[in-house]
C-alpha cells in the first residue's frame, strides 16, 4: 500500500461537510474506512443514528492489548462571522492549512491514520492498533457513548486522543455535567401578583442558593478547582402576567472524585426548598492519568524533542471522547490528549492548522506505535 500523505488526507477530510448539527458523518467515515481496509485493518461501522457513522479499525495478532488512537470527524458550525477563506477547500497559505475542522480535529485523524497505514505490517505481527473514529463528539460525545454502551470497543492498553494540543501531551481534562433546573408557579394578571405564584422570583432564589454551593472535592492537584456557571435563563411570556414557569441551564466542570449522579442529587437537595427540579442533560466524566504512569512518561519522552523541553503534567480545558472510550474499554488504562491542531483555534472563524505540526505529529505517533508492546 502506498504511503499516505497526511496533509493531503487532511485536505480530503475537510472537503466533507460534517458540521454538527446535523453531522451526517457517514461519507467521511467511510472514506477513512476504505483507506484502512486497503491497508489490512478490520473495519466495523457503527451508527448511533441514521448517517451518524463511527468506525472501529483493528490490526494485530491478539498477543496483547492494542494501542488506541481516537478522533472525531464532526465539526462545529462556521459561526455568524464570515470566513475570509473557503471552509471546505483546504486552502493553504505558507504553513497554514485553513478549514473548518483543520485544527479540531481532522488533521489529528489524518496524522494517526497515515502513521498507522505506514506501520500496518509491523502492527499486524504484534498487539497492534485500534483506531476509533467517532461521529457526534461535538454534541455530547454521542458516537463514543453509543459504542461504549453497546460493548463495541473491545479492549485497549492505552489511549491517544488526537484533539488539538499543538503536540503537547496533556494528562486529562475536567468532567462536564450540565443540568437544567425548572421552577413552577401559578399565573395571574400582572396587576394582581398576590393572586399568583411567581416562578421567576423562585428561580432568582435558586440562583442565589447556587452561589453558596460547595463541591465535595474542592480542588485537584493538577486540574485545579471545579466550576459552575449559569449559562441560560428563560421564563415568562409577557410583561403583564405572573410567570408560571422558569428554567436555567447550569454548566459544571468537575474534577476526579466528583460523581455526577451524586452531584445531581446534591443540587436537587439544595434547591428542593424552592420547589425546583434538577435534571442532568449532558454527562462527560473527567479523564485523568497519573503523570508518573510508565507509558505517560514514555509519551513525555517522545514529545520532548518537538517541544524543546520535557512536558510538565497539565490538563486541557475542553473535554473529549476519551472518558467514554475509557469506560467502554473497561476502566483503568492510561490516556493522553495529543494532536497537531492549535488549541486556541478550535471552533474559531478562519480555523487553521500548521502543516509542519501535522508532519511532526505523524513522526510522534509512529514512535508511540513502534514502542507499544501491549
Ligand atoms: Zn474536538
XYZ file of C-alpha atoms and ligand atoms in Angstrom:
375
model
C 0.000 0.000 0.000
C 1.352 3.450 -0.959
C 2.216 5.820 1.893
C -0.499 8.284 2.872
C 0.352 11.990 2.698
C -1.175 13.252 5.969
C -1.543 16.828 4.679
C -3.359 15.685 1.539
C -5.552 13.404 3.666
C -6.434 16.322 5.984
C -7.492 18.283 2.906
C -9.621 15.367 1.668
C -11.352 15.172 5.069
C -12.003 18.944 5.094
C -13.954 18.589 1.840
C -16.621 16.502 3.642
C -19.096 18.831 5.323
C -19.531 17.214 8.748
C -20.856 20.260 10.590
C -22.767 19.082 13.658
C -25.679 19.592 13.744
C -26.617 17.676 11.653
C -23.229 15.879 11.441
C -24.010 13.306 8.748
C -20.535 11.825 9.106
C -21.063 8.615 7.101
C -19.301 9.619 3.834
C -16.274 10.984 5.696
C -16.045 7.937 7.968
C -16.371 5.546 5.008
C -13.572 7.383 3.182
C -11.275 6.665 6.149
C -12.582 3.103 6.471
C -11.699 2.420 2.822
C -8.100 3.568 3.363
C -7.735 1.449 6.499
C -9.295 -1.648 4.941
C -6.896 -1.412 1.988
C -4.014 -1.342 4.497
C -5.179 -4.562 6.164
C -7.287 -3.258 9.075
C -10.545 -4.987 10.022
C -13.105 -2.173 9.948
C -16.538 -2.090 11.598
C -19.023 0.775 11.217
C -21.425 1.755 13.983
C -24.307 4.226 13.504
C -25.788 5.807 16.626
C -28.473 7.315 14.339
C -29.054 7.254 10.540
C -25.992 8.689 8.761
C -24.171 9.248 12.064
C -21.369 6.770 11.485
C -18.377 5.976 13.699
C -15.807 3.292 12.940
C -13.525 0.915 14.813
C -10.479 -0.383 12.897
C -8.262 -3.150 14.315
C -4.987 -4.752 13.365
C -2.831 -7.093 15.454
C -2.202 -10.740 16.349
C -4.010 -10.725 19.706
C -0.791 -11.121 21.708
C -1.635 -8.131 23.908
C -3.874 -5.104 24.244
C -3.612 -2.760 21.239
C -2.725 0.925 21.426
C -5.795 3.050 20.721
C -5.833 6.283 18.745
C -9.059 8.245 18.576
C -10.541 11.301 16.882
C -13.922 12.718 15.859
C -14.887 13.617 12.289
C -17.728 16.013 13.126
C -17.077 19.746 13.413
C -18.860 22.731 14.928
C -20.808 25.191 12.686
C -18.983 28.014 10.883
C -20.316 30.711 13.227
C -22.008 34.037 12.408
C -18.882 35.945 11.308
C -17.940 35.496 7.629
C -14.801 33.469 6.823
C -12.069 35.038 4.705
C -11.132 31.513 3.462
C -13.152 28.696 1.964
C -14.030 26.469 4.941
C -14.019 23.250 2.891
C -11.437 23.694 0.100
C -8.267 23.096 2.125
C -6.669 26.435 1.177
C -3.072 26.866 2.280
C -1.016 29.965 2.981
C 2.592 29.289 3.942
C 2.496 26.814 6.854
C -1.238 27.259 7.418
C -3.938 24.889 6.221
C -7.362 26.536 6.566
C -10.759 24.945 7.004
C -13.487 24.008 9.469
C -12.076 21.000 11.308
C -8.472 21.604 10.222
C -7.422 22.008 13.851
C -10.393 20.299 15.571
C -9.595 17.675 14.505
C -9.320 16.270 11.008
C -5.540 16.883 10.995
C -5.208 14.697 14.103
C -7.140 11.862 12.452
C -5.105 12.201 9.240
C -1.873 12.034 11.275
C -2.696 8.817 13.125
C -4.224 7.176 10.034
C -1.083 7.997 7.996
C 1.188 6.609 10.739
C -0.997 3.505 11.205
C -1.127 2.701 7.470
C 2.635 3.128 7.271
C 3.227 0.677 10.160
C 0.340 -1.703 9.416
C 2.565 -4.664 8.519
C 4.533 -4.394 11.809
C 1.354 -3.797 13.801
C -0.197 -6.983 12.351
C 2.600 -9.046 13.934
C 2.155 -7.690 17.484
C -0.517 -6.402 19.880
C -1.312 -3.867 17.195
C -3.532 -0.850 16.910
C -7.150 0.065 17.482
C -8.374 3.210 15.723
C -11.672 4.652 16.947
C -13.051 7.371 14.682
C -16.219 8.872 16.097
C -19.279 10.800 14.971
C -21.226 13.246 17.112
C -18.467 14.283 19.539
C -19.252 17.987 19.476
C -22.701 17.486 20.991
C -22.285 15.203 23.988
C -19.877 12.545 22.613
C -22.802 10.641 21.098
C -20.795 8.222 18.912
C -18.347 7.294 21.680
C -21.158 6.852 24.219
C -23.084 4.606 21.819
C -20.087 2.327 21.223
C -19.210 2.206 24.935
C -22.830 1.491 25.953
C -23.166 -1.316 23.388
C -19.822 -3.024 24.092
C -18.488 -2.376 20.571
C -14.975 -1.265 21.504
C -13.250 -4.416 22.788
C -10.062 -3.765 24.724
C -7.094 -1.403 24.544
C -3.989 -0.808 26.629
C -3.712 2.986 26.355
C -5.459 5.819 24.510
C -4.116 8.743 22.489
C -6.889 11.315 21.928
C -5.622 13.318 18.932
C -7.518 16.530 19.791
C -5.717 19.863 19.174
C -2.877 20.355 21.665
C -0.081 21.727 19.441
C 1.629 18.342 20.040
C 1.804 18.934 23.813
C 0.761 15.835 25.782
C -1.995 16.573 28.321
C -2.837 14.021 31.019
C -6.562 14.690 31.173
C -9.432 17.120 31.405
C -12.258 18.005 33.768
C -15.608 16.284 33.641
C -18.581 18.109 32.207
C -22.010 17.902 33.814
C -24.809 20.117 32.524
C -28.113 20.482 34.319
C -31.476 22.043 33.630
C -33.337 23.442 36.619
C -37.003 24.398 36.454
C -39.359 26.196 38.792
C -43.136 26.304 38.544
C -45.745 28.704 39.871
C -49.259 29.922 39.214
C -50.044 32.510 36.558
C -52.238 35.547 37.231
C -52.820 39.045 35.873
C -49.764 41.260 36.292
C -51.836 43.813 38.174
C -52.666 41.245 40.883
C -49.383 39.424 41.614
C -50.651 38.413 45.073
C -53.080 36.012 43.364
C -50.289 34.183 41.510
C -47.055 32.403 42.412
C -44.072 33.812 40.514
C -41.738 31.152 39.012
C -39.071 33.731 38.091
C -38.818 35.004 41.665
C -38.390 31.386 42.797
C -35.658 30.925 40.200
C -33.886 34.066 41.356
C -33.735 32.492 44.813
C -32.485 29.214 43.328
C -29.656 31.094 41.586
C -28.829 32.766 44.893
C -28.731 29.366 46.614
C -26.388 28.008 43.913
C -23.817 30.716 44.671
C -23.294 29.037 48.036
C -22.888 25.512 46.607
C -19.759 23.653 47.679
C -18.414 20.771 45.607
C -17.467 17.618 47.561
C -13.895 17.887 46.188
C -12.612 21.463 46.401
C -9.507 21.145 44.275
C -7.325 18.718 42.289
C -3.503 18.973 42.314
C -3.228 19.227 38.508
C -6.728 20.293 37.351
C -7.458 22.937 39.946
C -10.974 23.740 41.163
C -14.348 22.515 39.864
C -16.502 25.321 38.448
C -20.156 26.212 37.987
C -21.764 28.669 35.558
C -25.413 29.584 34.989
C -25.446 29.671 31.175
C -29.054 30.360 30.174
C -32.256 31.608 31.762
C -35.742 31.551 30.350
C -39.123 32.416 31.854
C -42.260 34.462 31.425
C -44.381 35.025 28.323
C -45.498 38.635 28.676
C -44.834 41.568 30.966
C -48.377 41.808 32.332
C -48.626 38.229 33.622
C -47.212 36.401 36.623
C -44.882 33.764 35.081
C -45.726 30.167 35.968
C -42.515 28.587 34.639
C -38.787 29.405 34.578
C -35.719 27.423 33.511
C -31.989 27.776 33.759
C -29.159 25.627 32.467
C -26.080 25.100 34.521
C -22.608 24.120 33.272
C -20.439 22.429 35.894
C -16.864 21.267 35.243
C -15.796 18.590 37.687
C -12.558 17.029 38.907
C -11.871 13.334 39.672
C -13.681 12.217 42.811
C -16.915 14.094 41.992
C -19.595 11.609 40.973
C -22.137 13.205 38.615
C -25.150 11.253 39.921
C -24.275 12.340 43.439
C -23.720 15.914 42.227
C -27.214 15.966 40.681
C -28.685 14.721 43.978
C -26.792 17.379 45.972
C -28.059 20.149 43.668
C -31.591 18.776 43.940
C -31.364 18.776 47.740
C -30.089 22.370 47.701
C -32.953 23.749 45.573
C -35.774 21.469 46.777
C -36.975 24.002 49.398
C -37.767 26.366 46.465
C -39.827 23.639 44.763
C -37.275 23.437 41.924
C -36.455 20.294 39.913
C -32.988 19.394 38.600
C -32.330 17.210 35.551
C -28.923 16.296 34.135
C -28.727 16.975 30.378
C -25.047 16.314 29.478
C -22.628 13.954 31.203
C -18.944 13.503 30.325
C -16.682 12.224 33.042
C -13.308 13.668 33.957
C -10.318 11.995 32.317
C -7.079 11.740 34.264
C -3.929 9.653 34.272
C -1.234 9.980 36.922
C 1.734 11.634 35.216
C 4.036 9.073 36.891
C 2.460 6.283 34.793
C 5.207 4.488 32.848
C 3.551 4.859 29.431
C 2.769 8.556 30.071
C 6.458 9.053 30.856
C 7.299 7.356 27.526
C 4.953 9.763 25.747
C 6.583 12.741 27.531
C 9.983 11.465 26.405
C 8.820 11.102 22.777
C 7.373 14.653 22.759
C 10.408 16.342 24.299
C 12.392 16.874 21.053
C 9.406 18.632 19.451
C 8.725 20.883 22.443
C 12.303 21.816 23.282
C 11.775 20.812 26.935
C 10.284 17.896 28.839
C 6.499 18.387 29.233
C 5.077 19.226 32.653
C 1.882 17.493 33.840
C -1.072 19.606 32.691
C -4.713 19.073 31.841
C -6.598 20.694 28.997
C -9.694 22.898 29.296
C -12.003 21.143 26.805
C -13.499 17.670 27.241
C -13.116 14.727 24.832
C -14.431 11.299 23.814
C -11.585 9.840 25.914
C -13.647 9.482 29.098
C -16.431 7.491 27.403
C -13.966 5.332 25.463
C -12.074 4.560 28.673
C -15.349 3.413 30.235
C -16.042 1.315 27.116
C -12.625 -0.342 27.436
C -13.464 -1.320 30.995
C -11.912 1.396 33.119
C -8.301 1.594 34.125
C -5.955 2.446 31.290
C -3.746 5.473 30.704
C -4.788 8.184 28.251
C -3.169 11.323 26.872
C -4.577 14.103 24.724
C -2.067 14.836 21.990
C -2.584 16.138 18.484
C -1.292 18.579 15.856
C -4.099 21.172 15.924
C -3.766 24.565 17.627
C -5.894 24.508 20.819
C -6.611 28.253 20.630
C -8.056 27.933 17.102
C -10.649 25.236 17.790
C -14.159 26.436 16.887
C -12.807 29.790 15.581
C -13.547 31.668 12.347
C -10.753 31.004 9.809
C -9.583 27.960 11.799
C -6.226 26.641 10.562
C -3.633 24.000 11.359
C 0.145 24.154 10.974
C 1.328 21.870 8.160
C 4.650 21.372 9.986
C 2.897 20.192 13.096
C 0.937 17.605 11.100
C 4.258 16.153 9.903
C 5.672 16.180 13.458
C 2.540 14.510 14.730
C 2.930 11.626 12.249
C 6.533 11.095 13.414
C 5.462 11.239 17.053
C 2.587 8.785 16.542
C 4.897 6.442 14.617
C 7.293 6.448 17.585
C 4.474 5.650 20.040
C 3.185 2.874 17.760
C 6.662 1.328 17.362
C 7.316 1.440 21.118
C 3.989 -0.174 22.005
C 4.414 -3.667 23.483
C 0.843 -4.343 24.554
Zn -12.545 18.245 19.091
